[in-house]
PDB file of C-alpha atoms in Angstrom:
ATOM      1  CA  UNK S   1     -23.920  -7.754  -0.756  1.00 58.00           C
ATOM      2  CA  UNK S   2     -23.321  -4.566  -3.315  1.00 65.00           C
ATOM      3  CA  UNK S   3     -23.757  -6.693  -6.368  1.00 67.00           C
ATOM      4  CA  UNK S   4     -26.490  -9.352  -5.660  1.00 67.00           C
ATOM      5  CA  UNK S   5     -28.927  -6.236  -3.358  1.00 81.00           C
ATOM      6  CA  UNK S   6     -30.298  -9.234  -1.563  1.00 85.00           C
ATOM      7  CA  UNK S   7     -29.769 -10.781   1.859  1.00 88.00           C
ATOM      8  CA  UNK S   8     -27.035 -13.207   1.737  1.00 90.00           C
ATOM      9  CA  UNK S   9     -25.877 -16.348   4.034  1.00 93.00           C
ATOM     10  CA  UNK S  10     -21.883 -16.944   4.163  1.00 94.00           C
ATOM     11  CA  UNK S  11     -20.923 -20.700   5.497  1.00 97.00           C
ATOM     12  CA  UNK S  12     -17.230 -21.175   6.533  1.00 97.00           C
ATOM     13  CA  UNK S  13     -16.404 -24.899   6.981  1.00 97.00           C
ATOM     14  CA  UNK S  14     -12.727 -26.121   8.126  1.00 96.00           C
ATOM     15  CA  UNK S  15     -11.974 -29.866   7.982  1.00 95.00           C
ATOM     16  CA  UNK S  16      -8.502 -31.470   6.863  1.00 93.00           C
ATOM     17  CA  UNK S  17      -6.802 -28.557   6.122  1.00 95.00           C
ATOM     18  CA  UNK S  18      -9.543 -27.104   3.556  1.00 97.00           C
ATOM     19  CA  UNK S  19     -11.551 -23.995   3.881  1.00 96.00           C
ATOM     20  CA  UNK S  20     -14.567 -24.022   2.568  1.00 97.00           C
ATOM     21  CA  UNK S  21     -16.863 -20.852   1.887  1.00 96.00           C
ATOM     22  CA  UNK S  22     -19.969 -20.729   0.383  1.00 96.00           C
ATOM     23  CA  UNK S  23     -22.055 -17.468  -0.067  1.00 93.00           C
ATOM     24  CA  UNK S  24     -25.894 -17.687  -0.877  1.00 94.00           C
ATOM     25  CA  UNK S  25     -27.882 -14.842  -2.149  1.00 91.00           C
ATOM     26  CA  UNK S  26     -31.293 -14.241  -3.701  1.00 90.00           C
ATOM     27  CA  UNK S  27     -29.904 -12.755  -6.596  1.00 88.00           C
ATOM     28  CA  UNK S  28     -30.334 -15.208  -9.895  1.00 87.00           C
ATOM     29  CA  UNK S  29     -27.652 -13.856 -12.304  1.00 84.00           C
ATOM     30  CA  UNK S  30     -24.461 -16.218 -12.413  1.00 80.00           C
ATOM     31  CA  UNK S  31     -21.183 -15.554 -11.574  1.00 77.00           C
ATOM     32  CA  UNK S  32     -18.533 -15.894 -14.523  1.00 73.00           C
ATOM     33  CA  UNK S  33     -14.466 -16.481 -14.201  1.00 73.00           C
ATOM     34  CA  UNK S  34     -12.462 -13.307 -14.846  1.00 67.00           C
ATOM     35  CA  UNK S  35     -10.940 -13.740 -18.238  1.00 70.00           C
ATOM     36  CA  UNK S  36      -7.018 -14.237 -18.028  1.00 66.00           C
ATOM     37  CA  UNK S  37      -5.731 -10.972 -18.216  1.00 65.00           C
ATOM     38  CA  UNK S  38      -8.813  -9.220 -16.595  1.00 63.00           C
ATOM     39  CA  UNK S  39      -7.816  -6.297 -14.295  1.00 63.00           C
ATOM     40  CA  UNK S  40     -11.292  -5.963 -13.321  1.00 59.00           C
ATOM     41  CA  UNK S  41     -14.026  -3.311 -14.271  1.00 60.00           C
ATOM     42  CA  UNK S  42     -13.694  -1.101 -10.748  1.00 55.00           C
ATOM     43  CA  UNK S  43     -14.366   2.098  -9.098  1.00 57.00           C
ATOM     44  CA  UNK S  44     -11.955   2.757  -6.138  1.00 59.00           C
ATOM     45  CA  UNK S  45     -12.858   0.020  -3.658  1.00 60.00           C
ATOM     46  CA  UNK S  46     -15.492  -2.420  -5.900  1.00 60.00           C
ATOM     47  CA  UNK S  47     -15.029  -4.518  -8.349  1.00 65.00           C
ATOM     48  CA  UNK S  48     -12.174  -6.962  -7.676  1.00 74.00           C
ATOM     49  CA  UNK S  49     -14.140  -9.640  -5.940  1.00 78.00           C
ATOM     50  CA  UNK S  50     -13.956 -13.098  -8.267  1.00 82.00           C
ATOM     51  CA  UNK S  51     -10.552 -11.831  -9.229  1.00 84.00           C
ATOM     52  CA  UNK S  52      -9.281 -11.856  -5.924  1.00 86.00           C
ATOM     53  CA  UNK S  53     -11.361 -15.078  -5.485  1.00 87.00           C
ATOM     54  CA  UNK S  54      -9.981 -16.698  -8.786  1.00 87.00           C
ATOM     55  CA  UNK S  55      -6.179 -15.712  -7.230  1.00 89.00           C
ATOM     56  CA  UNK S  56      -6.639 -17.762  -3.970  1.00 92.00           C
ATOM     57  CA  UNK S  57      -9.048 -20.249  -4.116  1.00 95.00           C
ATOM     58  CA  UNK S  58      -8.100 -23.469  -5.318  1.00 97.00           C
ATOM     59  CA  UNK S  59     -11.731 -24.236  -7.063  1.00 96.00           C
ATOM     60  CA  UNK S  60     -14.228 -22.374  -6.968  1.00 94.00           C
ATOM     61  CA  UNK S  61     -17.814 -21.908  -8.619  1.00 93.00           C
ATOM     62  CA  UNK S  62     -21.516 -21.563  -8.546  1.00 92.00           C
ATOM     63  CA  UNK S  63     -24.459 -23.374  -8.295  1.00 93.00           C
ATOM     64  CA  UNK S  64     -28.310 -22.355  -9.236  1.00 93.00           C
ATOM     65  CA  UNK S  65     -30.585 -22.083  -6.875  1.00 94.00           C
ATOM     66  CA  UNK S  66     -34.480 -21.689  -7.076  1.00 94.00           C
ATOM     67  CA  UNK S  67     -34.359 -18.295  -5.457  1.00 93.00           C
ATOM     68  CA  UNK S  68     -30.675 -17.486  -6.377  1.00 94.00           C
ATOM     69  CA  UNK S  69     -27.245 -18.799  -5.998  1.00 93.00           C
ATOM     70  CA  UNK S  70     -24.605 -20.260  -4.479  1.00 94.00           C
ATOM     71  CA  UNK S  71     -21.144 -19.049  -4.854  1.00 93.00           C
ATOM     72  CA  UNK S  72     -18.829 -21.834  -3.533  1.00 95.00           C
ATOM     73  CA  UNK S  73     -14.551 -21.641  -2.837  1.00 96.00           C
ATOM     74  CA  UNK S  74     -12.472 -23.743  -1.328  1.00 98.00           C
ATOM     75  CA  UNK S  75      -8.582 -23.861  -0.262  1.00 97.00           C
ATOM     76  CA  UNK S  76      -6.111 -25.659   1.418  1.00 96.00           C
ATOM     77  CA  UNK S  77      -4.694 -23.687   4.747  1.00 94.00           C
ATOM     78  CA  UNK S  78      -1.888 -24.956   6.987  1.00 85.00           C
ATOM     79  CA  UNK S  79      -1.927 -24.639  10.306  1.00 73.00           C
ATOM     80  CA  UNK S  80      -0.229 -21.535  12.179  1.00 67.00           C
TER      81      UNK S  80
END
């Protein structure tokens, strides 16, 4: 929502022990791995996003869209 300034639509899907997320936003620029390393460019509570992302999804990436993107993750969960 801070980066993209455009609506956005978040999807959760849960089926065989994956979570799914995907995030769509008008916004066109892509999204781009942290670097290894990367502590992330951040003023007190921004700026950690895709490297918290990169730390706990098991895959995760984006997708053009005609009006946008889509930001995808997924990860295994077990259940409580």
């Amino acid at each position: 929502v801070v980066h993209a300034r455009t609506p956005s639509v978040m999807s959760l899907r849960l089926a065989g022990g994956v979570l799914a997320v995907t995030v769509r936003d008008g916004d066109p620029r892509p999204m781009y791995r942290p670097e290894p390393g990367a502590t992330g460019a951040h003023d007190g509570d921004h700026g950690r996003g895709l490297l918290i992302l990169d730390a706990m999804a098991d895959a995760w990436g984006t997708l053009p869209t005609a009006d946008g993107k889509v930001v995808w993750a997924t990860m295994a969960v077990s259940p409580s």
